[in-house]
Amino acid sequence: MRSFTGCSSMPDASRLARWLEGVWYGGRGGGWLRPFGMLYRLLVAVRVAGYRLRLFRAYRAGIPVIVVGNISVGGTGKTPLAAWVVNVLQSAGHRPGIATRGHGRQGGGVTQVQAWHGAAEVGDEPLLLARRTGAPVCVAARRADAVRVLQSAGCDVVVCDDGLQHLALGRDLEIAVVDGSRGLGNARVLPAGPLRETPSRLREVDFVVVNGAGPLTVPAGSTPTLRMTLSGDVARPVHAGAAPSRPLADFAGRPVRAVAGIGNPARFFEHLRAAGLTPLEHPFPDHHAFQPGDFAFGDDLPVLMTEKDAVKCQSFADHRLWYVPVEASFVAEDAARLSASLESLFEQGERTR
C-alpha cells in the first residue's frame, strides 16, 4: 500500500497488505484462506457465547458507556464520529471522557493523555482526540481500566473509540461504522475477508453509520442506518504557528504530495481530488511512525496529510507539510435521532446491556 521514495523494493508486510486487499475487496483468489476464516469465526462464536452465558464477566461502570467501532479492519471513519459524539455530549452539558487502546504506542499500562505527550507514547488517535475535543482521554489495553481512571477524573459518560469486540467492558450504546465505498468487502471474516465479526453483528448494534456515499447492503434487521459524511476544506500547517491556515482550493493548479498513513488512504486521496487538487499519492501503513526521510521527495511541492498523521510529524515539520482536518456531519434528522439516543442514556435508571 505504501510508496517508498528511494527504496528498491516494497517491504513484505506491505506486499501482503496489498494482496489481502485484492482478495477482500477485489475478489482476487484467496480461496485457501476460507478454512482459516471458518476457524476464526468459530473462536469468535465461542468467546461471545462465554460472555452471554456469563462464563466471562464484563465490567459494568456506574456511568453510561458508548462504543464507536466497526466490524472490519482498516479505517472506516470511527475516530471522527467519536469526536462528533463527544462534542454533542459536551454541548448538552455532560462531561465525557474517551477510552481507547492507543494502538501503536510504545509501552503499556494505563495512561491519561496530557498535552506534552507524543504520539509514540499514547498513540496517534488518542492524541488527535485529546487535541480536537479537549476531553479527558485515557489509553489502556483493558478498557475497564481506562474507564475507572476517567470516572475518577469526574467524567459522567465514556466514549470508547473502537472496542466493539472488547466484550470485557459492558456498554449502553453501540455504534458500528461502515465504509460506504468499500462496504463489507467479500463479507468474510479474517483472514479470508476483512471482517472481525460476521455481518449479522450489525443487527445487534444500536446504530449502523455508513461513512460516505456508495451502495451498501447491510443484513436485514440492521436498524437504524444513518449516513455520515466527512468534510474538510481547510489546510493547516503541521508545525503550529508556521503559517496561517489556507483554503484547500489554494493548492489547486499544480500537483501536491499526498501522504496518508490511515486504514483507507484512498479516501483521503479522493477527498483531495474532489476539492480540485492533483495529488501524487503516497500511501503508508496504518499508524505508520513517520520519520523525516519519509518526506524526502526531492522537490518543494506542498505535502498534504491527514490530521492523524500530522500529530506524529510536528517535531520535524517544515514549510511544505500541511494537514487537512475533517469533521463528521449528518443530515438534521439523523443528527437529531442520534443525539436523542445519547441523551436518553442519562434517563435510564438501570443499565441492561
C-alpha positions as semicolon CSV with decimal commas, in nm:
position;residue;x (nm);y (nm);z (nm)
1;M;0,000;0,000;0,000
2;R;0,293;0,232;0,056
3;S;0,502;0,426;-0,198
4;F;0,867;0,432;-0,100
5;T;1,090;0,705;-0,235
6;G;1,443;0,581;-0,282
7;C;1,359;0,220;-0,187
8;S;1,428;-0,056;-0,435
9;S;1,150;-0,286;-0,319
10;M;0,834;-0,283;-0,117
11;P;0,857;-0,447;0,227
12;D;0,696;-0,789;0,259
13;A;0,433;-0,657;0,503
14;S;0,313;-0,400;0,251
15;R;0,309;-0,656;-0,029
16;L;0,097;-0,882;0,189
17;A;-0,139;-0,594;0,272
18;R;-0,191;-0,516;-0,096
19;W;-0,252;-0,881;-0,179
20;L;-0,504;-0,918;0,103
21;E;-0,691;-0,606;-0,006
22;G;-0,715;-0,757;-0,354
23;V;-0,871;-1,068;-0,202
24;W;-1,101;-0,885;0,037
25;Y;-1,226;-0,606;-0,187
26;G;-1,137;-0,715;-0,538
27;G;-1,238;-1,079;-0,529
28;R;-0,896;-1,196;-0,647
29;G;-0,822;-1,552;-0,527
30;G;-0,752;-1,637;-0,165
31;G;-0,987;-1,935;-0,157
32;W;-0,736;-2,132;0,050
33;L;-0,788;-1,877;0,332
34;R;-1,150;-1,979;0,387
35;P;-1,078;-2,271;0,627
36;F;-0,881;-2,029;0,845
37;G;-1,174;-1,789;0,831
38;M;-1,407;-2,066;0,949
39;L;-1,174;-2,137;1,242
40;Y;-1,160;-1,767;1,333
41;R;-1,539;-1,748;1,313
42;L;-1,570;-2,045;1,548
43;L;-1,332;-1,892;1,801
44;V;-1,526;-1,564;1,796
45;A;-1,854;-1,750;1,846
46;V;-1,714;-1,941;2,144
47;R;-1,588;-1,621;2,303
48;V;-1,921;-1,440;2,254
49;A;-2,108;-1,738;2,398
50;G;-1,881;-1,727;2,702
51;Y;-1,992;-1,374;2,782
52;R;-2,359;-1,440;2,708
53;L;-2,357;-1,742;2,938
54;R;-2,173;-1,533;3,200
55;L;-1,873;-1,764;3,199
56;F;-1,672;-1,447;3,149
57;R;-1,770;-1,134;3,338
58;A;-1,783;-0,790;3,181
59;Y;-1,702;-0,482;3,385
60;R;-2,001;-0,253;3,425
61;A;-1,934;0,110;3,501
62;G;-2,174;0,323;3,700
63;I;-2,191;0,573;3,414
64;P;-2,304;0,535;3,050
65;V;-2,053;0,375;2,814
66;I;-2,079;0,435;2,439
67;V;-1,877;0,227;2,195
68;V;-1,796;0,361;1,849
69;G;-1,637;0,081;1,649
70;N;-1,651;-0,132;1,338
71;I;-1,670;-0,496;1,238
72;S;-1,398;-0,466;0,974
73;V;-1,027;-0,397;0,985
74;G;-0,893;-0,076;0,838
75;G;-1,027;0,276;0,852
76;T;-1,399;0,340;0,844
77;G;-1,420;0,687;0,999
78;K;-1,488;0,588;1,359
79;T;-1,248;0,841;1,514
80;P;-1,417;1,148;1,356
81;L;-1,751;1,003;1,466
82;A;-1,622;0,952;1,820
83;A;-1,521;1,320;1,823
84;W;-1,870;1,416;1,698
85;V;-2,032;1,215;1,978
86;V;-1,807;1,380;2,238
87;N;-1,890;1,727;2,105
88;V;-2,264;1,655;2,121
89;L;-2,233;1,537;2,480
90;Q;-2,027;1,841;2,576
91;S;-2,282;2,074;2,416
92;A;-2,553;1,908;2,625
93;G;-2,363;1,989;2,945
94;H;-2,212;1,646;3,011
95;R;-1,852;1,562;3,098
96;P;-1,745;1,289;2,855
97;G;-1,415;1,105;2,866
98;I;-1,262;0,894;2,590
99;A;-1,127;0,543;2,643
100;T;-0,913;0,375;2,379
101;R;-0,642;0,114;2,343
102;G;-0,384;0,351;2,195
103;H;-0,285;0,132;1,902
104;G;0,081;0,164;1,804
105;R;0,200;0,329;2,126
106;Q;0,524;0,230;2,291
107;G;0,492;0,054;2,624
108;G;0,180;-0,048;2,810
109;G;-0,002;0,036;3,128
110;V;-0,274;0,293;3,178
111;T;-0,201;0,648;3,066
112;Q;-0,417;0,960;3,074
113;V;-0,320;1,169;2,773
114;Q;-0,155;1,501;2,855
115;A;-0,069;1,799;2,635
116;W;0,302;1,716;2,647
117;H;0,263;1,356;2,532
118;G;0,381;1,245;2,190
119;A;0,205;1,003;1,959
120;A;0,468;0,736;2,028
121;E;0,375;0,738;2,398
122;V;-0,004;0,733;2,375
123;G;-0,095;0,658;2,011
124;D;-0,190;0,886;1,724
125;E;-0,570;0,863;1,753
126;P;-0,583;0,931;2,131
127;L;-0,360;1,235;2,084
128;L;-0,578;1,360;1,797
129;L;-0,894;1,316;2,005
130;A;-0,747;1,492;2,307
131;R;-0,644;1,793;2,100
132;R;-0,962;1,802;1,893
133;T;-1,217;1,766;2,175
134;G;-1,041;1,887;2,489
135;A;-1,198;1,591;2,671
136;P;-1,000;1,365;2,906
137;V;-0,855;1,071;2,713
138;C;-0,718;0,754;2,871
139;V;-0,541;0,468;2,693
140;A;-0,524;0,113;2,826
141;A;-0,521;-0,238;2,687
142;R;-0,815;-0,313;2,916
143;R;-1,080;-0,051;2,853
144;A;-1,225;-0,108;3,200
145;D;-0,901;0,029;3,348
146;A;-0,935;0,340;3,132
147;V;-1,298;0,384;3,235
148;R;-1,204;0,374;3,605
149;V;-0,945;0,648;3,553
150;L;-1,194;0,864;3,365
151;Q;-1,458;0,815;3,633
152;S;-1,209;0,928;3,897
153;A;-1,138;1,234;3,681
154;G;-1,503;1,338;3,706
155;C;-1,639;1,210;3,374
156;D;-2,011;1,123;3,372
157;V;-2,003;0,930;3,041
158;V;-1,734;0,743;2,849
159;V;-1,696;0,718;2,472
160;C;-1,483;0,426;2,350
161;D;-1,301;0,485;2,023
162;D;-1,302;0,129;1,888
163;G;-1,368;-0,171;2,109
164;L;-1,685;-0,315;1,958
165;Q;-1,530;-0,659;2,008
166;H;-1,393;-0,579;2,355
167;L;-1,671;-0,760;2,541
168;A;-1,492;-0,736;2,876
169;L;-1,639;-0,386;2,903
170;G;-2,016;-0,354;2,931
171;R;-2,174;-0,085;2,716
172;D;-2,502;0,105;2,694
173;L;-2,493;0,211;2,329
174;E;-2,312;0,059;2,031
175;I;-2,245;0,242;1,705
176;A;-2,090;0,047;1,418
177;V;-1,928;0,247;1,137
178;V;-1,911;0,102;0,785
179;D;-1,712;0,243;0,493
180;G;-1,965;0,347;0,228
181;S;-1,726;0,291;-0,062
182;R;-1,568;-0,040;0,041
183;G;-1,864;-0,176;0,235
184;L;-1,804;-0,515;0,393
185;G;-1,577;-0,636;0,114
186;N;-1,634;-1,003;0,040
187;A;-1,830;-1,029;0,370
188;R;-1,597;-1,298;0,508
189;V;-1,417;-1,298;0,841
190;L;-1,042;-1,280;0,888
191;P;-0,818;-1,380;0,722
192;A;-1,040;-1,476;0,427
193;G;-1,209;-1,135;0,443
194;P;-1,180;-0,801;0,624
195;L;-1,437;-0,870;0,896
196;R;-1,369;-0,915;1,266
197;E;-1,723;-1,047;1,309
198;T;-1,990;-1,176;1,074
199;P;-2,225;-0,924;0,906
200;S;-2,508;-1,041;1,134
201;R;-2,339;-0,846;1,415
202;L;-2,485;-0,532;1,260
203;R;-2,830;-0,648;1,366
204;E;-2,725;-0,623;1,731
205;V;-2,584;-0,270;1,747
206;D;-2,796;0,037;1,817
207;F;-2,688;0,229;1,507
208;V;-2,512;0,145;1,182
209;V;-2,342;0,458;1,047
210;V;-2,239;0,449;0,681
211;N;-1,945;0,679;0,613
212;G;-1,971;0,842;0,271
213;A;-2,167;0,775;-0,041
214;G;-2,186;0,444;-0,220
215;P;-2,412;0,143;-0,232
216;L;-2,422;-0,065;0,081
217;T;-2,629;-0,368;0,167
218;V;-2,649;-0,439;0,539
219;P;-2,813;-0,751;0,681
220;A;-3,190;-0,741;0,712
221;G;-3,294;-0,614;1,052
222;S;-2,997;-0,379;1,092
223;T;-3,174;-0,070;1,224
224;P;-3,143;0,215;1,213
225;T;-2,888;0,303;0,945
226;L;-2,757;0,660;0,927
227;R;-2,544;0,824;0,659
228;M;-2,239;1,024;0,770
229;T;-2,014;1,249;0,565
230;L;-1,664;1,375;0,641
231;S;-1,589;1,727;0,528
232;G;-1,282;1,948;0,542
233;D;-1,192;2,236;0,312
234;V;-0,905;2,398;0,505
235;A;-0,535;2,307;0,521
236;R;-0,337;2,391;0,834
237;P;0,041;2,392;0,882
238;V;0,169;2,085;1,064
239;H;0,414;2,300;1,259
240;A;0,192;2,514;1,479
241;G;0,223;2,883;1,402
242;A;0,439;2,828;1,093
243;A;0,181;2,987;0,863
244;P;-0,186;3,078;0,861
245;S;-0,443;2,821;0,754
246;R;-0,535;2,820;0,388
247;P;-0,841;2,713;0,192
248;L;-0,782;2,373;0,038
249;A;-0,867;2,521;-0,301
250;D;-0,547;2,731;-0,282
251;F;-0,349;2,417;-0,358
252;A;-0,526;2,352;-0,687
253;G;-0,345;2,420;-1,017
254;R;-0,030;2,218;-0,953
255;P;0,047;1,875;-0,812
256;V;0,072;1,820;-0,438
257;R;0,227;1,532;-0,246
258;A;-0,049;1,346;-0,064
259;V;0,057;1,131;0,232
260;A;-0,178;0,907;0,427
261;G;-0,093;0,652;0,696
262;I;-0,452;0,554;0,770
263;G;-0,663;0,243;0,726
264;N;-0,800;0,353;0,388
265;P;-0,562;0,604;0,225
266;A;-0,772;0,611;-0,091
267;R;-1,045;0,801;0,093
268;F;-0,807;1,087;0,170
269;F;-0,674;1,099;-0,185
270;E;-1,027;1,110;-0,322
271;H;-1,110;1,391;-0,079
272;L;-0,828;1,597;-0,227
273;R;-0,935;1,522;-0,585
274;A;-1,292;1,621;-0,504
275;A;-1,156;1,958;-0,387
276;G;-0,992;2,009;-0,727
277;L;-0,639;1,910;-0,628
278;T;-0,398;1,685;-0,816
279;P;-0,247;1,451;-0,554
280;L;0,068;1,248;-0,609
281;E;-0,028;0,957;-0,386
282;H;0,196;0,818;-0,112
283;P;0,001;0,563;0,095
284;F;0,165;0,433;0,413
285;P;0,058;0,156;0,653
286;D;-0,199;0,249;0,916
287;H;-0,043;0,409;1,227
288;H;0,291;0,447;1,046
289;A;0,559;0,613;1,262
290;F;0,668;0,888;1,026
291;Q;1,031;1,000;1,004
292;P;1,183;1,297;0,815
293;G;1,313;1,063;0,544
294;D;0,955;0,968;0,453
295;F;0,917;1,318;0,308
296;A;1,243;1,328;0,109
297;F;1,069;1,362;-0,226
298;G;1,340;1,574;-0,387
299;D;1,114;1,871;-0,464
300;D;0,943;2,161;-0,292
301;L;0,585;2,061;-0,361
302;P;0,334;2,105;-0,077
303;V;0,276;1,788;0,124
304;L;-0,081;1,733;0,245
305;M;-0,167;1,470;0,507
306;T;-0,441;1,370;0,747
307;E;-0,472;1,510;1,098
308;K;-0,396;1,166;1,237
309;D;-0,062;1,168;1,052
310;A;0,016;1,528;1,147
311;V;0,032;1,459;1,522
312;K;0,336;1,238;1,451
313;C;0,520;1,494;1,237
314;Q;0,514;1,815;1,438
315;S;0,865;1,777;1,578
316;F;1,031;1,782;1,234
317;A;0,772;1,954;1,012
318;D;0,894;2,213;0,762
319;H;0,708;2,467;0,549
320;R;0,594;2,201;0,299
321;L;0,384;2,000;0,544
322;W;0,010;2,069;0,582
323;Y;-0,278;1,867;0,720
324;V;-0,647;1,860;0,636
325;P;-0,875;1,811;0,939
326;V;-1,216;1,657;0,871
327;E;-1,536;1,664;1,070
328;A;-1,828;1,426;1,075
329;S;-2,173;1,553;0,989
330;F;-2,524;1,417;0,938
331;V;-2,845;1,543;0,787
332;A;-3,055;1,716;1,052
333;E;-3,294;1,424;1,100
334;D;-3,015;1,169;1,155
335;A;-2,822;1,404;1,384
336;A;-3,132;1,460;1,596
337;R;-3,203;1,088;1,614
338;L;-2,852;1,000;1,728
339;S;-2,835;1,293;1,970
340;A;-3,165;1,188;2,128
341;S;-3,033;0,836;2,184
342;L;-2,723;0,975;2,352
343;E;-2,931;1,190;2,584
344;S;-3,165;0,902;2,668
345;L;-2,872;0,721;2,831
346;F;-2,890;0,966;3,120
347;E;-3,260;0,899;3,170
348;Q;-3,219;0,525;3,222
349;G;-3,211;0,419;3,582
350;E;-3,059;0,078;3,515
351;R;-2,813;-0,041;3,251
352;T;-2,924;-0,360;3,085
353;R;-2,662;-0,438;2,820
